Amino acid sequence: MKISGAALIVSGFLLAGCSTAPKPDDAPRPPDVKPVPEDACGAQTVGSLVGETLTDALQAEIADRSRAAEIRVIEPGKSYTMDYRAERLDIKVDDQRMITDISCG
């Protein structure tokens, strides 16, 4: 009886599938990740300013009170990245620069 080369290759793959996988203990540990505080950008501190008109002076006050690492003013009709950064304070304004929302992002 003659065995074809394809049958030998297939049987080799089948035998390779029977090899044992490494133990879970051999897997590398995931990096330690520090939890981000719920209000890392200080949005709750300045949330009462929704409804106010955003001026340069008010934006400076928001930066001081919130202690946010970064502040981004989101204006209607403009493009922004969709990446989420817990330490960044997003201030959404309307066409008259009235603050409509303050959140982390």
PDB file of C-alpha atoms in Angstrom:
ATOM      1  CA  MET A   1       0.000   0.000   0.000  1.00  0.00           C
ATOM      2  CA  LYS A   2       1.373   3.353  -1.045  1.00  0.00           C
ATOM      3  CA  ILE A   3       0.799   6.503   1.101  1.00  0.00           C
ATOM      4  CA  SER A   4       0.683   9.784  -0.784  1.00  0.00           C
ATOM      5  CA  GLY A   5       2.730  12.828   0.223  1.00  0.00           C
ATOM      6  CA  ALA A   6      -0.445  14.809   0.959  1.00  0.00           C
ATOM      7  CA  ALA A   7      -1.576  12.187   3.459  1.00  0.00           C
ATOM      8  CA  LEU A   8       1.773  12.395   5.237  1.00  0.00           C
ATOM      9  CA  ILE A   9       1.544  16.187   5.463  1.00  0.00           C
ATOM     10  CA  VAL A  10      -2.014  16.041   6.805  1.00  0.00           C
ATOM     11  CA  SER A  11      -1.088  13.431   9.386  1.00  0.00           C
ATOM     12  CA  GLY A  12       1.859  15.600  10.465  1.00  0.00           C
ATOM     13  CA  PHE A  13      -0.492  18.517  11.098  1.00  0.00           C
ATOM     14  CA  LEU A  14      -2.858  16.286  13.045  1.00  0.00           C
ATOM     15  CA  LEU A  15      -0.045  15.062  15.276  1.00  0.00           C
ATOM     16  CA  ALA A  16       1.215  18.618  15.802  1.00  0.00           C
ATOM     17  CA  GLY A  17      -2.261  19.545  17.034  1.00  0.00           C
ATOM     18  CA  CYS A  18      -1.902  17.036  19.858  1.00  0.00           C
ATOM     19  CA  SER A  19       1.038  18.857  21.420  1.00  0.00           C
ATOM     20  CA  THR A  20       0.466  20.398  24.812  1.00  0.00           C
ATOM     21  CA  ALA A  21      -0.008  24.131  25.275  1.00  0.00           C
ATOM     22  CA  PRO A  22       2.056  26.046  27.837  1.00  0.00           C
ATOM     23  CA  LYS A  23       0.652  26.194  31.338  1.00  0.00           C
ATOM     24  CA  PRO A  24      -1.206  29.396  32.230  1.00  0.00           C
ATOM     25  CA  ASP A  25       1.530  30.083  34.791  1.00  0.00           C
ATOM     26  CA  ASP A  26       4.043  30.362  31.949  1.00  0.00           C
ATOM     27  CA  ALA A  27       2.159  33.235  30.324  1.00  0.00           C
ATOM     28  CA  PRO A  28       3.527  36.739  30.945  1.00  0.00           C
ATOM     29  CA  ARG A  29       1.777  38.838  33.566  1.00  0.00           C
ATOM     30  CA  PRO A  30      -0.270  41.762  32.269  1.00  0.00           C
ATOM     31  CA  PRO A  31       1.148  45.178  33.159  1.00  0.00           C
ATOM     32  CA  ASP A  32      -0.083  46.824  36.331  1.00  0.00           C
ATOM     33  CA  VAL A  33      -2.636  49.469  35.432  1.00  0.00           C
ATOM     34  CA  LYS A  34      -3.533  52.192  37.881  1.00  0.00           C
ATOM     35  CA  PRO A  35      -7.270  52.873  38.061  1.00  0.00           C
ATOM     36  CA  VAL A  36      -8.299  56.305  36.845  1.00  0.00           C
ATOM     37  CA  PRO A  37     -10.397  58.286  39.330  1.00  0.00           C
ATOM     38  CA  GLU A  38     -14.010  58.743  38.262  1.00  0.00           C
ATOM     39  CA  ASP A  39     -13.640  62.539  38.004  1.00  0.00           C
ATOM     40  CA  ALA A  40      -9.988  62.750  36.952  1.00  0.00           C
ATOM     41  CA  CYS A  41     -10.587  65.956  34.958  1.00  0.00           C
ATOM     42  CA  GLY A  42     -12.496  67.881  37.641  1.00  0.00           C
ATOM     43  CA  ALA A  43     -15.744  68.146  35.659  1.00  0.00           C
ATOM     44  CA  GLN A  44     -17.885  67.844  38.787  1.00  0.00           C
ATOM     45  CA  THR A  45     -16.039  70.797  40.325  1.00  0.00           C
ATOM     46  CA  VAL A  46     -16.989  73.144  37.480  1.00  0.00           C
ATOM     47  CA  GLY A  47     -20.258  71.542  36.318  1.00  0.00           C
ATOM     48  CA  SER A  48     -22.281  74.400  37.794  1.00  0.00           C
ATOM     49  CA  LEU A  49     -20.954  76.670  35.026  1.00  0.00           C
ATOM     50  CA  VAL A  50     -23.160  75.053  32.374  1.00  0.00           C
ATOM     51  CA  GLY A  51     -25.315  77.826  30.921  1.00  0.00           C
ATOM     52  CA  GLU A  52     -22.614  80.500  31.299  1.00  0.00           C
ATOM     53  CA  THR A  53     -20.942  82.158  28.303  1.00  0.00           C
ATOM     54  CA  LEU A  54     -17.382  80.916  27.837  1.00  0.00           C
ATOM     55  CA  THR A  55     -14.908  83.785  27.848  1.00  0.00           C
ATOM     56  CA  ASP A  56     -11.132  83.654  28.099  1.00  0.00           C
ATOM     57  CA  ALA A  57     -11.374  84.666  31.755  1.00  0.00           C
ATOM     58  CA  LEU A  58     -13.964  81.969  32.502  1.00  0.00           C
ATOM     59  CA  GLN A  59     -11.864  79.356  30.694  1.00  0.00           C
ATOM     60  CA  ALA A  60      -8.867  80.330  32.854  1.00  0.00           C
ATOM     61  CA  GLU A  61     -11.050  80.014  35.978  1.00  0.00           C
ATOM     62  CA  ILE A  62     -12.250  76.575  34.843  1.00  0.00           C
ATOM     63  CA  ALA A  63      -8.647  75.469  34.299  1.00  0.00           C
ATOM     64  CA  ASP A  64      -7.688  76.679  37.774  1.00  0.00           C
ATOM     65  CA  ARG A  65     -10.681  75.160  39.575  1.00  0.00           C
ATOM     66  CA  SER A  66     -10.760  71.822  37.751  1.00  0.00           C
ATOM     67  CA  ARG A  67      -7.004  71.149  37.762  1.00  0.00           C
ATOM     68  CA  ALA A  68      -7.510  69.275  34.469  1.00  0.00           C
ATOM     69  CA  ALA A  69      -4.357  68.164  32.666  1.00  0.00           C
ATOM     70  CA  GLU A  70      -5.826  69.478  29.398  1.00  0.00           C
ATOM     71  CA  ILE A  71      -8.894  71.487  28.395  1.00  0.00           C
ATOM     72  CA  ARG A  72     -10.616  71.133  25.039  1.00  0.00           C
ATOM     73  CA  VAL A  73     -13.375  73.480  23.881  1.00  0.00           C
ATOM     74  CA  ILE A  74     -15.758  71.657  21.537  1.00  0.00           C
ATOM     75  CA  GLU A  75     -17.512  74.021  19.148  1.00  0.00           C
ATOM     76  CA  PRO A  76     -20.369  73.080  16.802  1.00  0.00           C
ATOM     77  CA  GLY A  77     -19.384  72.144  13.261  1.00  0.00           C
ATOM     78  CA  LYS A  78     -15.729  71.433  14.036  1.00  0.00           C
ATOM     79  CA  SER A  79     -13.905  68.091  13.931  1.00  0.00           C
ATOM     80  CA  TYR A  80     -12.319  66.504  16.993  1.00  0.00           C
ATOM     81  CA  THR A  81     -10.604  63.237  17.806  1.00  0.00           C
ATOM     82  CA  MET A  82     -12.739  60.523  19.338  1.00  0.00           C
ATOM     83  CA  ASP A  83     -10.034  59.265  21.705  1.00  0.00           C
ATOM     84  CA  TYR A  84     -11.003  59.263  25.354  1.00  0.00           C
ATOM     85  CA  ARG A  85      -8.659  60.802  27.900  1.00  0.00           C
ATOM     86  CA  ALA A  86      -9.923  60.735  31.459  1.00  0.00           C
ATOM     87  CA  GLU A  87      -7.695  63.654  32.485  1.00  0.00           C
ATOM     88  CA  ARG A  88      -8.950  65.947  29.689  1.00  0.00           C
ATOM     89  CA  LEU A  89     -11.833  68.340  30.378  1.00  0.00           C
ATOM     90  CA  ASP A  90     -14.205  68.828  27.440  1.00  0.00           C
ATOM     91  CA  ILE A  91     -16.229  72.030  27.402  1.00  0.00           C
ATOM     92  CA  LYS A  92     -19.008  71.908  24.812  1.00  0.00           C
ATOM     93  CA  VAL A  93     -20.346  75.271  23.640  1.00  0.00           C
ATOM     94  CA  ASP A  94     -23.043  76.394  21.210  1.00  0.00           C
ATOM     95  CA  ASP A  95     -22.767  79.033  18.456  1.00  0.00           C
ATOM     96  CA  GLN A  96     -22.960  81.862  21.042  1.00  0.00           C
ATOM     97  CA  ARG A  97     -20.217  80.164  23.151  1.00  0.00           C
ATOM     98  CA  MET A  98     -22.718  79.258  25.866  1.00  0.00           C
ATOM     99  CA  ILE A  99     -21.518  76.194  27.768  1.00  0.00           C
ATOM    100  CA  THR A 100     -23.864  73.273  27.092  1.00  0.00           C
ATOM    101  CA  ASP A 101     -21.879  70.469  28.719  1.00  0.00           C
ATOM    102  CA  ILE A 102     -18.737  69.899  30.774  1.00  0.00           C
ATOM    103  CA  SER A 103     -17.338  66.373  30.965  1.00  0.00           C
ATOM    104  CA  CYS A 104     -14.164  64.314  31.003  1.00  0.00           C
ATOM    105  CA  GLY A 105     -13.028  63.030  27.688  1.00  0.00           C
TER     106      GLY A 105
END
